[in-house]
PDB file of C-alpha atoms in Angstrom:
ATOM      1  CA  MET A   7     107.221  19.096 -30.337  1.00  0.00           C
ATOM      2  CA  THR A   8     110.492  17.773 -28.879  1.00  0.00           C
ATOM      3  CA  HIS A   9     113.291  20.210 -28.289  1.00  0.00           C
ATOM      4  CA  LEU A  10     117.074  19.137 -28.396  1.00  0.00           C
ATOM      5  CA  ARG A  11     118.357  22.024 -26.425  1.00  0.00           C
ATOM      6  CA  GLY A  12     121.608  20.722 -24.859  1.00  0.00           C
ATOM      7  CA  VAL A  13     121.098  17.241 -26.401  1.00  0.00           C
ATOM      8  CA  LYS A  14     123.216  16.059 -29.292  1.00  0.00           C
ATOM      9  CA  PRO A  15     121.279  14.101 -31.883  1.00  0.00           C
ATOM     10  CA  PRO A  16     122.294  10.398 -32.151  1.00  0.00           C
ATOM     11  CA  VAL A  17     124.950   9.468 -34.569  1.00  0.00           C
ATOM     12  CA  GLU A  18     123.402   7.279 -37.177  1.00  0.00           C
ATOM     13  CA  ARG A  19     124.357   5.419 -40.386  1.00  0.00           C
ATOM     14  CA  ASP A  20     124.457   7.876 -43.254  1.00  0.00           C
ATOM     15  CA  SER A  21     122.958   6.941 -46.602  1.00  0.00           C
ATOM     16  CA  ASN A  22     126.000   8.541 -48.314  1.00  0.00           C
ATOM     17  CA  ALA A  23     128.531   6.854 -45.988  1.00  0.00           C
ATOM     18  CA  LEU A  24     131.947   5.828 -47.341  1.00  0.00           C
ATOM     19  CA  THR A  25     132.339   2.149 -47.923  1.00  0.00           C
ATOM     20  CA  LYS A  26     136.136   2.095 -48.090  1.00  0.00           C
ATOM     21  CA  ALA A  27     138.583   4.032 -46.013  1.00  0.00           C
ATOM     22  CA  PRO A  28     140.620   6.601 -47.898  1.00  0.00           C
ATOM     23  CA  SER A  29     144.377   6.683 -47.368  1.00  0.00           C
ATOM     24  CA  ALA A  30     145.634   8.930 -44.576  1.00  0.00           C
ATOM     25  CA  PRO A  31     146.534  12.396 -45.940  1.00  0.00           C
ATOM     26  CA  LYS A  32     150.287  12.590 -46.708  1.00  0.00           C
ATOM     27  CA  HIS A  33     150.760  15.936 -44.845  1.00  0.00           C
ATOM     28  CA  LEU A  34     149.660  14.403 -41.486  1.00  0.00           C
ATOM     29  CA  SER A  35     152.423  13.554 -38.956  1.00  0.00           C
ATOM     30  CA  ALA A  36     153.298  10.015 -38.392  1.00  0.00           C
ATOM     31  CA  TYR A  37     151.210   9.899 -35.166  1.00  0.00           C
ATOM     32  CA  ALA A  38     148.190  11.553 -36.905  1.00  0.00           C
ATOM     33  CA  ARG A  39     148.481   9.054 -39.815  1.00  0.00           C
ATOM     34  CA  ALA A  40     148.602   6.110 -37.249  1.00  0.00           C
ATOM     35  CA  GLU A  41     145.442   7.436 -35.612  1.00  0.00           C
ATOM     36  CA  TRP A  42     143.748   7.816 -38.945  1.00  0.00           C
ATOM     37  CA  LYS A  43     144.529   4.129 -39.710  1.00  0.00           C
ATOM     38  CA  ARG A  44     143.362   3.074 -36.271  1.00  0.00           C
ATOM     39  CA  ILE A  45     139.961   4.706 -36.295  1.00  0.00           C
ATOM     40  CA  MET A  46     138.981   4.715 -39.966  1.00  0.00           C
ATOM     41  CA  PRO A  47     137.941   1.029 -40.191  1.00  0.00           C
ATOM     42  CA  GLY A  48     135.441   1.408 -37.400  1.00  0.00           C
ATOM     43  CA  LEU A  49     134.037   4.601 -38.740  1.00  0.00           C
ATOM     44  CA  ILE A  50     133.550   2.975 -42.106  1.00  0.00           C
ATOM     45  CA  GLU A  51     132.034  -0.107 -40.555  1.00  0.00           C
ATOM     46  CA  ARG A  52     129.505   1.954 -38.653  1.00  0.00           C
ATOM     47  CA  GLY A  53     128.622   3.888 -41.767  1.00  0.00           C
ATOM     48  CA  ILE A  54     128.808   7.381 -40.272  1.00  0.00           C
ATOM     49  CA  ILE A  55     131.525   9.034 -42.402  1.00  0.00           C
ATOM     50  CA  THR A  56     130.908  10.728 -45.687  1.00  0.00           C
ATOM     51  CA  ARG A  57     133.369  12.583 -47.889  1.00  0.00           C
ATOM     52  CA  GLY A  58     132.276  15.757 -46.306  1.00  0.00           C
ATOM     53  CA  ASP A  59     133.297  14.554 -42.852  1.00  0.00           C
ATOM     54  CA  LEU A  60     136.936  13.783 -43.894  1.00  0.00           C
ATOM     55  CA  GLY A  61     138.139  17.217 -42.858  1.00  0.00           C
ATOM     56  CA  GLY A  62     136.825  16.889 -39.424  1.00  0.00           C
ATOM     57  CA  VAL A  63     138.300  13.370 -39.031  1.00  0.00           C
ATOM     58  CA  GLU A  64     141.582  14.819 -40.299  1.00  0.00           C
ATOM     59  CA  ASP A  65     141.390  17.478 -37.617  1.00  0.00           C
ATOM     60  CA  TYR A  66     140.682  14.961 -34.955  1.00  0.00           C
ATOM     61  CA  CYS A  67     143.848  12.918 -36.078  1.00  0.00           C
ATOM     62  CA  ARG A  68     145.948  16.071 -36.253  1.00  0.00           C
ATOM     63  CA  ALA A  69     144.935  17.011 -32.673  1.00  0.00           C
ATOM     64  CA  ARG A  70     145.617  13.410 -31.419  1.00  0.00           C
ATOM     65  CA  GLY A  71     148.989  13.466 -33.238  1.00  0.00           C
ATOM     66  CA  LEU A  72     149.937  16.768 -31.769  1.00  0.00           C
ATOM     67  CA  VAL A  73     149.240  15.368 -28.229  1.00  0.00           C
ATOM     68  CA  ARG A  74     151.645  12.636 -28.923  1.00  0.00           C
ATOM     69  CA  GLU A  75     154.307  14.848 -30.490  1.00  0.00           C
ATOM     70  CA  ILE A  76     154.179  17.269 -27.559  1.00  0.00           C
ATOM     71  CA  GLU A  77     154.506  14.257 -25.111  1.00  0.00           C
ATOM     72  CA  ASP A  78     157.663  13.153 -26.980  1.00  0.00           C
ATOM     73  CA  THR A  79     159.102  16.684 -26.781  1.00  0.00           C
ATOM     74  CA  LEU A  80     158.298  17.027 -23.053  1.00  0.00           C
ATOM     75  CA  ARG A  81     159.880  13.664 -22.303  1.00  0.00           C
ATOM     76  CA  ALA A  82     162.994  14.370 -24.345  1.00  0.00           C
ATOM     77  CA  SER A  83     163.600  17.735 -22.729  1.00  0.00           C
ATOM     78  CA  GLY A  84     163.229  16.300 -19.251  1.00  0.00           C
ATOM     79  CA  GLU A  85     161.752  19.686 -18.162  1.00  0.00           C
ATOM     80  CA  ILE A  86     158.229  20.834 -17.652  1.00  0.00           C
ATOM     81  CA  ASP A  87     157.440  23.508 -20.224  1.00  0.00           C
ATOM     82  CA  MET A  88     154.208  25.095 -19.206  1.00  0.00           C
ATOM     83  CA  LYS A  89     153.477  26.565 -22.705  1.00  0.00           C
ATOM     84  CA  LEU A  90     153.845  23.031 -24.210  1.00  0.00           C
ATOM     85  CA  CYS A  91     151.689  21.586 -21.351  1.00  0.00           C
ATOM     86  CA  ARG A  92     148.944  24.210 -22.129  1.00  0.00           C
ATOM     87  CA  LEU A  93     149.203  23.515 -25.825  1.00  0.00           C
ATOM     88  CA  GLN A  94     148.894  19.717 -25.220  1.00  0.00           C
ATOM     89  CA  ASP A  95     145.869  20.270 -22.892  1.00  0.00           C
ATOM     90  CA  LYS A  96     144.160  22.291 -25.647  1.00  0.00           C
ATOM     91  CA  ALA A  97     144.938  19.666 -28.302  1.00  0.00           C
ATOM     92  CA  MET A  98     143.550  16.950 -25.841  1.00  0.00           C
ATOM     93  CA  GLN A  99     140.422  18.994 -25.406  1.00  0.00           C
ATOM     94  CA  THR A 100     139.962  19.545 -29.131  1.00  0.00           C
ATOM     95  CA  ALA A 101     140.568  15.805 -29.782  1.00  0.00           C
ATOM     96  CA  ARG A 102     137.887  14.866 -27.187  1.00  0.00           C
ATOM     97  CA  GLN A 103     135.348  17.193 -28.739  1.00  0.00           C
ATOM     98  CA  LEU A 104     135.975  15.963 -32.181  1.00  0.00           C
ATOM     99  CA  ALA A 105     136.031  12.341 -30.994  1.00  0.00           C
ATOM    100  CA  ALA A 106     132.491  12.801 -29.697  1.00  0.00           C
ATOM    101  CA  GLU A 107     131.336  14.139 -33.125  1.00  0.00           C
ATOM    102  CA  TYR A 108     132.289  10.858 -34.781  1.00  0.00           C
ATOM    103  CA  GLY A 109     131.370   8.314 -32.204  1.00  0.00           C
ATOM    104  CA  LEU A 110     134.933   7.746 -30.900  1.00  0.00           C
ATOM    105  CA  SER A 111     134.217   8.144 -27.213  1.00  0.00           C
ATOM    106  CA  PRO A 112     132.365   5.718 -24.989  1.00  0.00           C
ATOM    107  CA  VAL A 113     129.354   8.038 -24.597  1.00  0.00           C
ATOM    108  CA  SER A 114     129.023   8.852 -28.264  1.00  0.00           C
ATOM    109  CA  ARG A 115     129.399   5.087 -29.104  1.00  0.00           C
ATOM    110  CA  ALA A 116     126.493   4.398 -26.747  1.00  0.00           C
ATOM    111  CA  ARG A 117     124.423   6.920 -28.641  1.00  0.00           C
ATOM    112  CA  VAL A 118     125.188   5.094 -31.867  1.00  0.00           C
ATOM    113  CA  GLY A 119     124.063   1.831 -30.204  1.00  0.00           C
ATOM    114  CA  SER A 120     120.958   3.373 -28.673  1.00  0.00           C
ATOM    115  CA  ALA A 121     119.864   4.867 -32.019  1.00  0.00           C
ATOM    116  CA  ALA A 122     119.133   1.369 -33.309  1.00  0.00           C
ATOM    117  CA  GLY A 123     116.890   0.654 -30.405  1.00  0.00           C
ATOM    118  CA  GLY A 124     114.164   3.187 -31.363  1.00  0.00           C
ATOM    119  CA  ASP A 125     111.682   4.786 -29.050  1.00  0.00           C
ATOM    120  CA  ASP A 126     110.597   1.707 -27.019  1.00  0.00           C
ATOM    121  CA  ASP A 127     110.156   3.182 -23.529  1.00  0.00           C
ATOM    122  CA  ASP A 128     107.287   0.775 -22.744  1.00  0.00           C
ATOM    123  CA  ASP A 129     109.595  -1.849 -21.355  1.00  0.00           C
ATOM    124  CA  ASN A 130     111.514   0.636 -19.228  1.00  0.00           C
ATOM    125  CA  PRO A 131     110.062   0.674 -15.719  1.00  0.00           C
ATOM    126  CA  MET A 132     111.820   3.994 -15.073  1.00  0.00           C
ATOM    127  CA  SER A 133     110.249   5.774 -18.026  1.00  0.00           C
ATOM    128  CA  ILE A 134     107.530   8.206 -17.496  1.00  0.00           C
ATOM    129  CA  GLY A 135     104.705   7.170 -19.683  1.00  0.00           C
ATOM    130  CA  ARG A 136     103.053   9.561 -22.115  1.00  0.00           C
ATOM    131  CA  ASN A 137      99.293   9.183 -22.293  1.00  0.00           C
ATOM    132  CA  ARG A 138      99.221   6.325 -19.969  1.00  0.00           C
ATOM    133  CA  THR A 139      96.467   5.883 -17.446  1.00  0.00           C
ATOM    134  CA  HIS A 140      97.102   4.200 -14.146  1.00  0.00           C
ATOM    135  CA  ALA A 141      94.409   2.123 -12.506  1.00  0.00           C
TER     136      ALA A 141
END
């Protein structure tokens, strides 16, 4: 039996995956809608987004949009507002966490790529063989 404690399962193509990107929700900010339009084609192409995932994708886009909006506010004020900086940091953290859920980070994209490779450890000289005997 294999345990997955501390290991996220690989992101794989879903049999109920959307085949066409829905329009960005109207209530999202301009930055969040732009993020939706930027990421949705890749998510659809990889076949990992279902209708049930759209709320999480929307949350990711909202967090990324908030990061940009706060950046604009900080630049326009010309001052460092620590409350806004903390809020921006929290939004960036949330966006990173959600990005990993949908294969939007380099590590999570690598998991998507490695899922197609299967369990072929025999060609890996660094793998520790199971049930192998050495002469």
